[in-house]
Amino acid sequence: MDFRQITAAERTDKMFPLQAYAFMPSPWPAEERDKYRERMQYYESAVSLVAEEDGQALAGAAAFRMQQNVRGLVHDMAGVASVATHPSARRRGLVRELMRRLLRQMRDEGCVVSALYPFRPSFYARFGFVGIPRHRTASFSPEGLSHLTRAELGGEVEQVSMADGFEVYDAFTRHLLTRRHGFAVFDEVRAAGFRNDRYWVAIARSGGEVVGVLRYRIDRSAGDLRASHLLTTGPVGQALLLQFLGRHVDQVSRIVLTVSTDEVPELWGTDIAVVTEGQVGGPDRNAPMVRVLDMEALTGTPAGPGAVTVEIVDDELIGGVWQLESAAGRLSVTKGTNPVATLSAAGFSGLLYGVLDPVEIGVRGLGDVAAVPVLAEMFPRRMPYIVADF
Ligand SMILES: CC(C)(COP(=O)(O)OP(=O)(O)OC[C@H]1O[C@@H](n2cnc3c(N)ncnc32)[C@H](O)[C@@H]1OP(=O)(O)O)[C@@H](O)C(=O)NCCC(=O)NCCS
């Protein structure tokens, strides 16, 4: 078996048949291959690995070059995707070896963290990944926002196509990357592909500054307005975008909006009737997962006070004994001795990302840290919101 990195141009011959078989209705029409080939210009910077036997690709895995904010520090991130094995070659350890090589390569090329959307979380838990929240959706009638219709909010909303609004939209997501825990963006090569997406973009401005953006589609008159994440810098941007949505009363009967776990849509208006739900499960609707690839590069992360030495076990990338020390609100990570707590890679990643506290790590079998309350103080609970989907 040969394992090698392939170019974006090679992906159509090597990876498309594996991915199409795994993820699309099949047999697929001939034009699907051409559509895939056209998209490959946006995969030029991705790292694509295949396992080949006698020149035939039997399995593949790839990583997009992305960036993610983790507790305030922006890191290079490997966004893992395109993982598939030919049915006749499954359960032979091919993806295990591809993932091992891919994560190591991405770490060696500077990625400090990695994220993915799993078909089955327990599969990727074996590779040190831990779950973070999946987004919620809020569904409501535009009438629920009628109190905003005539309000003077000190700003305005421009509505443009994604083709026309792409630069503003993309720049705003890169601005939010510096501000929001968990937020992730693609590199410019991959992001350029989103310019062609058939969406409207609502751009909220106040005092000349962009304070919110919203990507959406309308399915039909009296139907749904379906929007993706409500991206704002704060309450002014949010109010402007909600006012814009409210002005669709009598045009659409329902607005469906993607929101983070800390958003509370019932507080958007006094009489608003809204269903807020999070659905998780099944191969295409799981919560994202993340992991740390490089411990020392976490130095500088905002953290609560404390010092502790931990051992991370059973992990090729971050295994070892680490001295974690927080002074003046910033973490330093160095090699240590005499650990007082044991963690798996997933357990440590859960602490760093703020999704698990030490007691939960013990309960979940991801480490033995329950007796170390300082870890809870250093890594307080804080829900990440990844937004990017891949
Ligand atoms: C899921 C898939 C990628 C696994 O590939 P594979 O080459 O068969 O995986 P491996 O043989 O390397 O298995 C790695 C480990 O996961 C386990 N595993 C494999 N498939 C699994 C599954 N469906 N559920 C749970 N565990 C699984 C293996 O037993 C092995 O465990 P071990 O290392 O402890 O022995 C492959 O079955 C596939 O292409 N499925 C359809 C597409 C898909 O779902 N892709 C994932 C998108 S996120």
Tab-separated table of C-alpha atoms and ligand atoms in Angstrom:
chain	number	residue	atom	x	y	z
A	1	MET	CA	0.000	0.000	0.000
A	2	ASP	CA	1.347	3.437	-0.930
A	3	PHE	CA	0.345	6.546	0.983
A	4	ARG	CA	0.954	9.825	-0.800
A	5	GLN	CA	-0.158	13.416	-1.106
A	6	ILE	CA	-1.942	14.266	-4.359
A	7	THR	CA	-2.543	17.600	-6.076
A	8	ALA	CA	-5.945	19.268	-6.424
A	9	ALA	CA	-5.906	18.317	-10.120
A	10	GLU	CA	-5.459	14.624	-9.243
A	11	ARG	CA	-8.410	14.629	-6.849
A	12	THR	CA	-10.978	14.204	-9.636
A	13	ASP	CA	-9.515	10.845	-10.703
A	14	LYS	CA	-8.378	9.636	-7.301
A	15	MET	CA	-10.807	10.971	-4.692
A	16	PHE	CA	-14.006	11.835	-6.552
A	17	PRO	CA	-15.119	8.187	-7.068
A	18	LEU	CA	-14.549	7.385	-3.366
A	19	GLN	CA	-16.362	10.500	-2.163
A	20	ALA	CA	-19.208	10.255	-4.671
A	21	TYR	CA	-19.811	6.633	-3.709
A	22	ALA	CA	-19.732	7.463	0.008
A	23	PHE	CA	-21.706	10.711	0.074
A	24	MET	CA	-23.870	11.082	-3.068
A	25	PRO	CA	-26.844	9.279	-4.574
A	26	SER	CA	-25.262	6.697	-6.907
A	27	PRO	CA	-24.601	5.747	-9.615
A	28	TRP	CA	-24.069	9.440	-10.223
A	29	PRO	CA	-24.684	11.301	-13.527
A	30	ALA	CA	-21.590	11.951	-15.681
A	31	GLU	CA	-21.764	15.732	-15.209
A	32	GLU	CA	-21.078	15.358	-11.451
A	33	ARG	CA	-17.446	14.578	-12.214
A	34	ASP	CA	-17.132	17.774	-14.288
A	35	LYS	CA	-18.734	19.856	-11.542
A	36	TYR	CA	-16.258	18.365	-9.051
A	37	ARG	CA	-13.321	19.081	-11.402
A	38	GLU	CA	-14.411	22.744	-11.658
A	39	ARG	CA	-14.523	23.081	-7.861
A	40	MET	CA	-10.937	21.837	-7.524
A	41	GLN	CA	-9.497	25.328	-8.094
A	42	TYR	CA	-10.688	26.018	-4.529
A	43	TYR	CA	-8.823	22.970	-3.198
A	44	GLU	CA	-5.364	24.056	-4.387
A	45	SER	CA	-4.186	24.781	-0.841
A	46	ALA	CA	-5.866	21.754	0.789
A	47	VAL	CA	-3.712	18.767	1.733
A	48	SER	CA	-5.170	15.616	0.130
A	49	LEU	CA	-3.764	12.176	0.980
A	50	VAL	CA	-4.647	8.827	-0.607
A	51	ALA	CA	-3.869	5.157	0.029
A	52	GLU	CA	-3.158	3.446	-3.300
A	53	GLU	CA	-2.704	-0.152	-4.354
A	54	ASP	CA	-1.457	-0.854	-7.903
A	55	GLY	CA	-2.244	2.750	-8.801
A	56	GLN	CA	-5.861	2.565	-7.599
A	57	ALA	CA	-6.887	4.895	-4.783
A	58	LEU	CA	-8.638	2.859	-2.082
A	59	ALA	CA	-9.024	5.555	0.578
A	60	GLY	CA	-8.589	9.298	0.929
A	61	ALA	CA	-8.591	12.054	3.529
A	62	ALA	CA	-7.956	15.786	3.271
A	63	ALA	CA	-7.522	18.907	5.370
A	64	PHE	CA	-8.431	22.484	4.523
A	65	ARG	CA	-6.122	25.207	5.766
A	66	MET	CA	-8.239	27.223	8.163
A	67	GLN	CA	-7.892	29.450	11.228
A	68	GLN	CA	-9.732	29.225	14.518
A	69	ASN	CA	-10.066	31.368	17.620
A	70	VAL	CA	-9.555	29.317	20.784
A	71	ARG	CA	-10.215	31.346	23.961
A	72	GLY	CA	-9.084	34.509	22.207
A	73	LEU	CA	-5.945	33.235	20.464
A	74	VAL	CA	-6.144	32.662	16.689
A	75	HIS	CA	-4.444	29.476	15.478
A	76	ASP	CA	-3.912	27.765	12.158
A	77	MET	CA	-6.407	24.914	12.029
A	78	ALA	CA	-6.693	21.739	9.937
A	79	GLY	CA	-10.305	21.296	8.809
A	80	VAL	CA	-10.531	17.553	8.081
A	81	ALA	CA	-12.878	16.481	5.255
A	82	SER	CA	-13.195	14.120	2.261
A	83	VAL	CA	-12.648	11.010	4.424
A	84	ALA	CA	-13.769	7.874	2.562
A	85	THR	CA	-12.643	4.306	1.843
A	86	HIS	CA	-13.663	2.077	-1.057
A	87	PRO	CA	-16.214	-0.446	0.308
A	88	SER	CA	-13.964	-3.404	-0.539
A	89	ALA	CA	-11.069	-1.864	1.419
A	90	ARG	CA	-12.960	-0.815	4.564
A	91	ARG	CA	-11.872	-1.970	8.026
A	92	ARG	CA	-8.297	-2.558	6.920
A	93	GLY	CA	-6.946	0.379	8.863
A	94	LEU	CA	-6.512	2.646	5.819
A	95	VAL	CA	-8.267	5.672	7.262
A	96	ARG	CA	-6.524	5.157	10.584
A	97	GLU	CA	-3.158	5.452	8.798
A	98	LEU	CA	-4.316	8.345	6.602
A	99	MET	CA	-5.588	10.294	9.626
A	100	ARG	CA	-2.335	9.641	11.502
A	101	ARG	CA	-0.294	10.969	8.572
A	102	LEU	CA	-2.643	13.876	7.844
A	103	LEU	CA	-2.762	15.204	11.411
A	104	ARG	CA	1.023	14.896	11.790
A	105	GLN	CA	1.656	16.687	8.500
A	106	MET	CA	-0.770	19.488	9.350
A	107	ARG	CA	0.839	19.873	12.788
A	108	ASP	CA	4.315	19.972	11.195
A	109	GLU	CA	3.046	22.659	8.813
A	110	GLY	CA	1.907	24.846	11.717
A	111	CYS	CA	-1.646	23.798	12.558
A	112	VAL	CA	-2.188	23.984	16.306
A	113	VAL	CA	-5.749	22.627	16.298
A	114	SER	CA	-8.011	20.555	14.071
A	115	ALA	CA	-11.778	20.297	13.577
A	116	LEU	CA	-14.192	18.121	11.615
A	117	TYR	CA	-17.836	17.149	11.251
A	118	PRO	CA	-18.053	13.412	12.079
A	119	PHE	CA	-20.354	10.830	10.476
A	120	ARG	CA	-20.094	9.076	13.838
A	121	PRO	CA	-18.415	10.866	16.747
A	122	SER	CA	-17.059	7.694	18.397
A	123	PHE	CA	-15.040	6.977	15.233
A	124	TYR	CA	-13.137	10.272	15.571
A	125	ALA	CA	-12.973	10.047	19.373
A	126	ARG	CA	-10.357	7.340	18.663
A	127	PHE	CA	-8.236	10.040	17.036
A	128	GLY	CA	-8.380	12.366	20.058
A	129	PHE	CA	-11.309	14.545	18.939
A	130	VAL	CA	-13.987	15.805	21.353
A	131	GLY	CA	-17.448	17.218	20.582
A	132	ILE	CA	-18.297	20.924	20.663
A	133	PRO	CA	-21.812	22.377	20.263
A	134	ARG	CA	-23.771	22.112	17.073
A	135	HIS	CA	-25.659	25.262	16.144
A	136	ARG	CA	-29.366	25.714	17.001
A	137	THR	CA	-32.090	26.951	14.695
A	138	ALA	CA	-34.713	29.521	15.596
A	139	SER	CA	-38.005	29.439	13.606
A	140	PHE	CA	-40.505	32.256	13.926
A	141	SER	CA	-42.980	34.377	12.012
A	142	PRO	CA	-41.671	37.830	10.974
A	143	GLU	CA	-44.620	39.304	12.931
A	144	GLY	CA	-42.719	38.493	16.108
A	145	LEU	CA	-40.290	41.281	15.185
A	146	SER	CA	-42.962	43.925	14.384
A	147	HIS	CA	-41.876	46.104	17.331
A	148	LEU	CA	-38.676	46.817	15.359
A	149	THR	CA	-40.322	47.767	12.056
A	150	ARG	CA	-40.259	51.525	12.563
A	151	ALA	CA	-37.565	51.753	15.230
A	152	GLU	CA	-34.713	54.198	14.575
A	153	LEU	CA	-31.655	52.056	15.262
A	154	GLY	CA	-28.857	54.318	14.083
A	155	GLY	CA	-27.829	52.311	11.077
A	156	GLU	CA	-28.959	50.759	7.825
A	157	VAL	CA	-29.046	47.383	6.046
A	158	GLU	CA	-27.969	46.827	2.456
A	159	GLN	CA	-29.217	43.760	0.595
A	160	VAL	CA	-26.950	42.398	-2.158
A	161	SER	CA	-26.220	39.104	-3.881
A	162	MET	CA	-23.347	37.002	-2.514
A	163	ALA	CA	-21.466	37.718	-5.752
A	164	ASP	CA	-21.631	41.457	-4.976
A	165	GLY	CA	-21.340	41.228	-1.201
A	166	PHE	CA	-18.642	38.568	-0.965
A	167	GLU	CA	-15.725	40.891	-0.086
A	168	VAL	CA	-17.649	42.564	2.746
A	169	TYR	CA	-19.030	39.243	3.998
A	170	ASP	CA	-15.652	37.534	3.933
A	171	ALA	CA	-13.843	40.459	5.595
A	172	PHE	CA	-16.474	40.552	8.358
A	173	THR	CA	-16.028	36.834	9.125
A	174	ARG	CA	-12.262	37.430	9.375
A	175	HIS	CA	-12.941	40.282	11.795
A	176	LEU	CA	-15.154	38.020	13.945
A	177	LEU	CA	-12.367	35.421	13.916
A	178	THR	CA	-10.346	37.735	16.167
A	179	ARG	CA	-13.262	38.253	18.571
A	180	ARG	CA	-15.211	35.053	19.053
A	181	HIS	CA	-14.188	31.799	20.789
A	182	GLY	CA	-14.479	28.819	18.462
A	183	PHE	CA	-15.050	30.867	15.295
A	184	ALA	CA	-13.254	29.401	12.246
A	185	VAL	CA	-12.640	30.610	8.683
A	186	PHE	CA	-11.181	29.051	5.530
A	187	ASP	CA	-8.051	30.342	3.844
A	188	GLU	CA	-8.579	32.674	0.901
A	189	VAL	CA	-8.221	29.915	-1.703
A	190	ARG	CA	-11.135	27.871	-0.355
A	191	ALA	CA	-13.217	30.882	0.737
A	192	ALA	CA	-13.188	32.268	-2.826
A	193	GLY	CA	-15.463	29.370	-3.840
A	194	PHE	CA	-18.291	30.778	-1.709
A	195	ARG	CA	-18.555	33.851	-3.936
A	196	ASN	CA	-20.601	31.760	-6.400
A	197	ASP	CA	-23.103	30.541	-3.807
A	198	ARG	CA	-26.677	31.528	-4.615
A	199	TYR	CA	-27.423	33.589	-1.506
A	200	TRP	CA	-28.524	37.086	-0.605
A	201	VAL	CA	-26.369	38.917	1.905
A	202	ALA	CA	-27.827	41.500	4.292
A	203	ILE	CA	-25.079	43.876	5.449
A	204	ALA	CA	-25.818	45.992	8.535
A	205	ARG	CA	-23.803	49.197	8.974
A	206	SER	CA	-23.714	51.737	11.772
A	207	GLY	CA	-21.549	54.868	11.687
A	208	GLY	CA	-20.041	53.601	8.430
A	209	GLU	CA	-18.819	50.371	10.077
A	210	VAL	CA	-20.117	46.908	9.211
A	211	VAL	CA	-21.777	45.598	12.401
A	212	GLY	CA	-23.525	42.487	11.085
A	213	VAL	CA	-23.984	40.213	8.073
A	214	LEU	CA	-26.568	37.564	7.271
A	215	ARG	CA	-26.618	35.100	4.372
A	216	TYR	CA	-30.066	33.936	3.326
A	217	ARG	CA	-32.399	32.555	0.664
A	218	ILE	CA	-36.144	32.838	0.133
A	219	ASP	CA	-37.770	29.641	-1.115
A	220	ARG	CA	-41.066	31.162	-2.374
A	221	SER	CA	-43.637	33.829	-1.655
A	222	ALA	CA	-45.430	32.972	1.617
A	223	GLY	CA	-42.762	30.317	2.198
A	224	ASP	CA	-39.561	30.303	4.264
A	225	LEU	CA	-36.737	32.751	4.503
A	226	ARG	CA	-33.812	30.499	5.443
A	227	ALA	CA	-30.802	32.271	6.838
A	228	SER	CA	-27.492	30.979	8.099
A	229	HIS	CA	-25.642	32.333	11.126
A	230	LEU	CA	-26.606	35.689	12.567
A	231	LEU	CA	-23.123	37.238	12.543
A	232	THR	CA	-22.805	40.516	14.422
A	233	THR	CA	-20.391	42.499	16.544
A	234	GLY	CA	-23.107	43.181	19.138
A	235	PRO	CA	-26.648	44.372	19.865
A	236	VAL	CA	-26.775	47.166	17.236
A	237	GLY	CA	-25.895	44.777	14.399
A	238	GLN	CA	-28.318	42.219	15.750
A	239	ALA	CA	-31.201	44.708	16.044
A	240	LEU	CA	-30.563	46.021	12.509
A	241	LEU	CA	-30.605	42.520	11.004
A	242	LEU	CA	-33.684	41.464	12.992
A	243	GLN	CA	-35.455	44.640	11.887
A	244	PHE	CA	-34.577	43.791	8.269
A	245	LEU	CA	-35.967	40.266	8.738
A	246	GLY	CA	-39.122	41.634	10.386
A	247	ARG	CA	-39.786	43.752	7.298
A	248	HIS	CA	-40.462	40.504	5.392
A	249	VAL	CA	-43.839	40.247	7.094
A	250	ASP	CA	-46.568	39.380	4.510
A	251	GLN	CA	-43.816	38.186	2.143
A	252	VAL	CA	-42.670	35.029	3.965
A	253	SER	CA	-44.563	33.103	6.606
A	254	ARG	CA	-41.545	31.802	8.482
A	255	ILE	CA	-37.958	32.767	9.141
A	256	VAL	CA	-35.484	29.998	9.975
A	257	LEU	CA	-32.213	31.256	11.358
A	258	THR	CA	-29.063	29.527	12.609
A	259	VAL	CA	-27.968	30.658	16.068
A	260	SER	CA	-25.296	29.797	18.634
A	261	THR	CA	-25.972	27.980	21.902
A	262	ASP	CA	-25.760	31.223	23.869
A	263	GLU	CA	-28.402	33.012	21.780
A	264	VAL	CA	-31.859	33.334	23.398
A	265	PRO	CA	-34.374	34.185	20.630
A	266	GLU	CA	-37.340	34.489	23.035
A	267	LEU	CA	-35.672	37.658	24.291
A	268	TRP	CA	-35.706	39.307	20.850
A	269	GLY	CA	-39.235	40.677	21.374
A	270	THR	CA	-42.058	40.729	23.911
A	271	ASP	CA	-44.639	38.879	21.808
A	272	ILE	CA	-42.307	36.733	19.722
A	273	ALA	CA	-43.413	33.101	19.308
A	274	VAL	CA	-40.332	31.069	18.440
A	275	VAL	CA	-39.145	27.476	18.355
A	276	THR	CA	-35.435	27.139	19.149
A	277	GLU	CA	-34.044	23.667	18.619
A	278	GLY	CA	-30.803	21.762	18.258
A	279	GLN	CA	-30.872	18.478	16.375
A	280	VAL	CA	-27.902	16.160	16.581
A	281	GLY	CA	-27.439	12.632	15.233
A	282	GLY	CA	-27.137	10.636	12.031
A	283	PRO	CA	-24.260	10.734	9.572
A	284	ASP	CA	-24.963	14.255	8.301
A	285	ARG	CA	-26.191	16.063	11.379
A	286	ASN	CA	-23.601	15.525	14.066
A	287	ALA	CA	-22.006	18.152	16.238
A	288	PRO	CA	-18.514	19.222	15.163
A	289	MET	CA	-15.423	17.873	16.929
A	290	VAL	CA	-12.048	19.444	17.692
A	291	ARG	CA	-8.641	18.541	19.049
A	292	VAL	CA	-5.294	20.092	19.915
A	293	LEU	CA	-2.331	19.166	17.687
A	294	ASP	CA	0.453	21.194	19.313
A	295	MET	CA	0.748	21.870	23.074
A	296	GLU	CA	3.585	24.403	23.185
A	297	ALA	CA	1.851	26.625	20.626
A	298	LEU	CA	-0.959	27.157	23.161
A	299	THR	CA	1.355	29.488	25.110
A	300	GLY	CA	-0.332	32.885	25.263
A	301	THR	CA	-3.886	31.541	25.547
A	302	PRO	CA	-6.022	33.647	27.927
A	303	ALA	CA	-6.554	31.452	31.031
A	304	GLY	CA	-7.622	31.694	34.662
A	305	PRO	CA	-5.011	31.719	37.460
A	306	GLY	CA	-3.161	28.554	38.459
A	307	ALA	CA	-0.345	26.124	37.751
A	308	VAL	CA	-0.517	22.363	37.326
A	309	THR	CA	1.423	19.544	35.659
A	310	VAL	CA	-0.583	17.038	33.634
A	311	GLU	CA	0.220	13.963	31.614
A	312	ILE	CA	-1.490	13.450	28.262
A	313	VAL	CA	-1.540	9.749	27.449
A	314	ASP	CA	-1.853	7.592	24.321
A	315	ASP	CA	-1.350	10.345	21.793
A	316	GLU	CA	1.379	10.595	19.195
A	317	LEU	CA	1.025	14.354	18.766
A	318	ILE	CA	0.474	15.824	22.228
A	319	GLY	CA	1.299	12.892	24.514
A	320	GLY	CA	3.757	13.642	27.360
A	321	VAL	CA	4.045	15.556	30.608
A	322	TRP	CA	3.170	19.246	30.413
A	323	GLN	CA	3.573	22.089	32.890
A	324	LEU	CA	0.606	24.449	32.493
A	325	GLU	CA	1.051	27.784	34.187
A	326	SER	CA	-1.044	30.903	33.999
A	327	ALA	CA	0.452	34.275	34.923
A	328	ALA	CA	-1.171	37.666	34.269
A	329	GLY	CA	-4.051	35.906	32.555
A	330	ARG	CA	-1.940	34.106	29.938
A	331	LEU	CA	-1.081	30.423	29.750
A	332	SER	CA	2.411	29.061	29.273
A	333	VAL	CA	2.953	25.435	28.256
A	334	THR	CA	6.325	23.748	28.723
A	335	LYS	CA	7.603	20.214	29.214
A	336	GLY	CA	7.174	19.128	32.856
A	337	THR	CA	7.775	16.366	35.412
A	338	ASN	CA	5.702	14.777	38.216
A	339	PRO	CA	2.171	15.074	36.797
A	340	VAL	CA	-0.779	15.246	39.214
A	341	ALA	CA	-3.453	14.488	36.630
A	342	THR	CA	-3.846	12.244	33.606
A	343	LEU	CA	-5.796	13.220	30.503
A	344	SER	CA	-6.498	11.822	27.060
A	345	ALA	CA	-6.003	14.144	24.073
A	346	ALA	CA	-9.799	14.460	23.823
A	347	GLY	CA	-10.036	15.250	27.561
A	348	PHE	CA	-7.456	18.036	27.346
A	349	SER	CA	-9.081	19.387	24.173
A	350	GLY	CA	-12.451	19.439	25.993
A	351	LEU	CA	-10.909	21.506	28.811
A	352	LEU	CA	-9.153	23.935	26.497
A	353	TYR	CA	-12.229	24.511	24.332
A	354	GLY	CA	-14.350	25.039	27.475
A	355	VAL	CA	-16.873	22.264	26.800
A	356	LEU	CA	-15.970	19.844	29.626
A	357	ASP	CA	-15.047	20.514	33.215
A	358	PRO	CA	-12.704	18.207	35.190
A	359	VAL	CA	-15.557	16.230	36.775
A	360	GLU	CA	-17.159	15.595	33.374
A	361	ILE	CA	-13.787	14.499	31.996
A	362	GLY	CA	-13.600	11.847	34.728
A	363	VAL	CA	-17.209	10.768	34.198
A	364	ARG	CA	-16.653	10.439	30.442
A	365	GLY	CA	-13.504	8.333	30.912
A	366	LEU	CA	-11.313	10.995	29.298
A	367	GLY	CA	-8.931	11.389	32.220
A	368	ASP	CA	-8.364	11.441	35.927
A	369	VAL	CA	-8.485	15.112	36.863
A	370	ALA	CA	-11.552	15.395	39.108
A	371	ALA	CA	-9.335	15.994	42.135
A	372	VAL	CA	-7.592	18.921	40.484
A	373	PRO	CA	-9.950	21.908	40.859
A	374	VAL	CA	-7.264	24.296	39.597
A	375	LEU	CA	-7.928	23.010	36.067
A	376	ALA	CA	-11.528	24.234	36.301
A	377	GLU	CA	-10.258	27.664	37.310
A	378	MET	CA	-7.645	27.815	34.571
A	379	PHE	CA	-10.037	26.620	31.839
A	380	PRO	CA	-13.505	27.909	32.775
A	381	ARG	CA	-16.506	26.670	30.794
A	382	ARG	CA	-16.978	28.711	27.621
A	383	MET	CA	-18.986	27.471	24.651
A	384	PRO	CA	-17.246	27.707	21.259
A	385	TYR	CA	-19.189	28.606	18.118
A	386	ILE	CA	-17.358	27.311	15.049
A	387	VAL	CA	-19.803	28.590	12.350
A	388	ALA	CA	-17.720	27.281	9.393
A	389	ASP	CA	-19.166	24.135	7.841
A	390	PHE	CA	-17.052	21.723	5.757
B	1	LIG	C1	-15.914	5.408	7.883
B	1	LIG	C2	-14.837	4.982	6.929
B	1	LIG	C3	-14.156	6.237	6.373
B	1	LIG	C4	-13.806	4.164	7.720
B	1	LIG	O1	-12.707	3.866	6.885
B	1	LIG	P1	-11.835	2.542	7.112
B	1	LIG	O2	-10.665	2.640	6.192
B	1	LIG	O3	-12.726	1.372	7.001
B	1	LIG	O4	-11.396	2.728	8.630
B	1	LIG	P2	-10.241	1.948	9.390
B	1	LIG	O5	-10.214	0.516	8.932
B	1	LIG	O6	-8.978	2.706	9.286
B	1	LIG	O7	-10.795	2.019	10.852
B	1	LIG	C5	-10.224	2.817	11.884
B	1	LIG	C6	-10.840	2.427	13.189
B	1	LIG	O8	-12.226	2.768	13.210
B	1	LIG	C7	-13.051	1.594	13.367
B	1	LIG	N1	-14.187	1.795	12.462
B	1	LIG	C8	-14.181	1.715	11.118
B	1	LIG	N2	-15.395	2.006	10.624
B	1	LIG	C9	-16.182	2.292	11.682
B	1	LIG	C10	-17.541	2.657	11.831
B	1	LIG	N3	-18.349	2.802	10.802
B	1	LIG	N4	-17.995	2.888	13.064
B	1	LIG	C11	-17.204	2.755	14.136
B	1	LIG	N5	-15.907	2.403	14.065
B	1	LIG	C12	-15.416	2.165	12.858
B	1	LIG	C13	-12.179	0.440	12.971
B	1	LIG	O9	-12.569	-0.739	13.631
B	1	LIG	C14	-10.807	0.925	13.430
B	1	LIG	O10	-10.660	0.778	14.828
B	1	LIG	P3	-9.251	0.293	15.465
B	1	LIG	O11	-8.198	1.188	14.862
B	1	LIG	O12	-9.445	0.467	16.913
B	1	LIG	O13	-9.110	-1.126	15.005
B	1	LIG	C15	-15.376	4.124	5.752
B	1	LIG	O14	-16.134	3.086	6.287
B	1	LIG	C16	-16.234	4.916	4.772
B	1	LIG	O15	-15.742	5.365	3.734
B	1	LIG	N6	-17.538	5.101	5.069
B	1	LIG	C17	-18.442	5.868	4.229
B	1	LIG	C18	-18.078	7.344	4.180
B	1	LIG	C19	-17.975	8.023	5.534
B	1	LIG	O16	-18.820	7.836	6.372
B	1	LIG	N7	-16.900	8.816	5.711
B	1	LIG	C20	-16.654	9.562	6.920
B	1	LIG	C21	-17.080	10.974	6.752
B	1	LIG	S1	-16.839	11.942	8.206
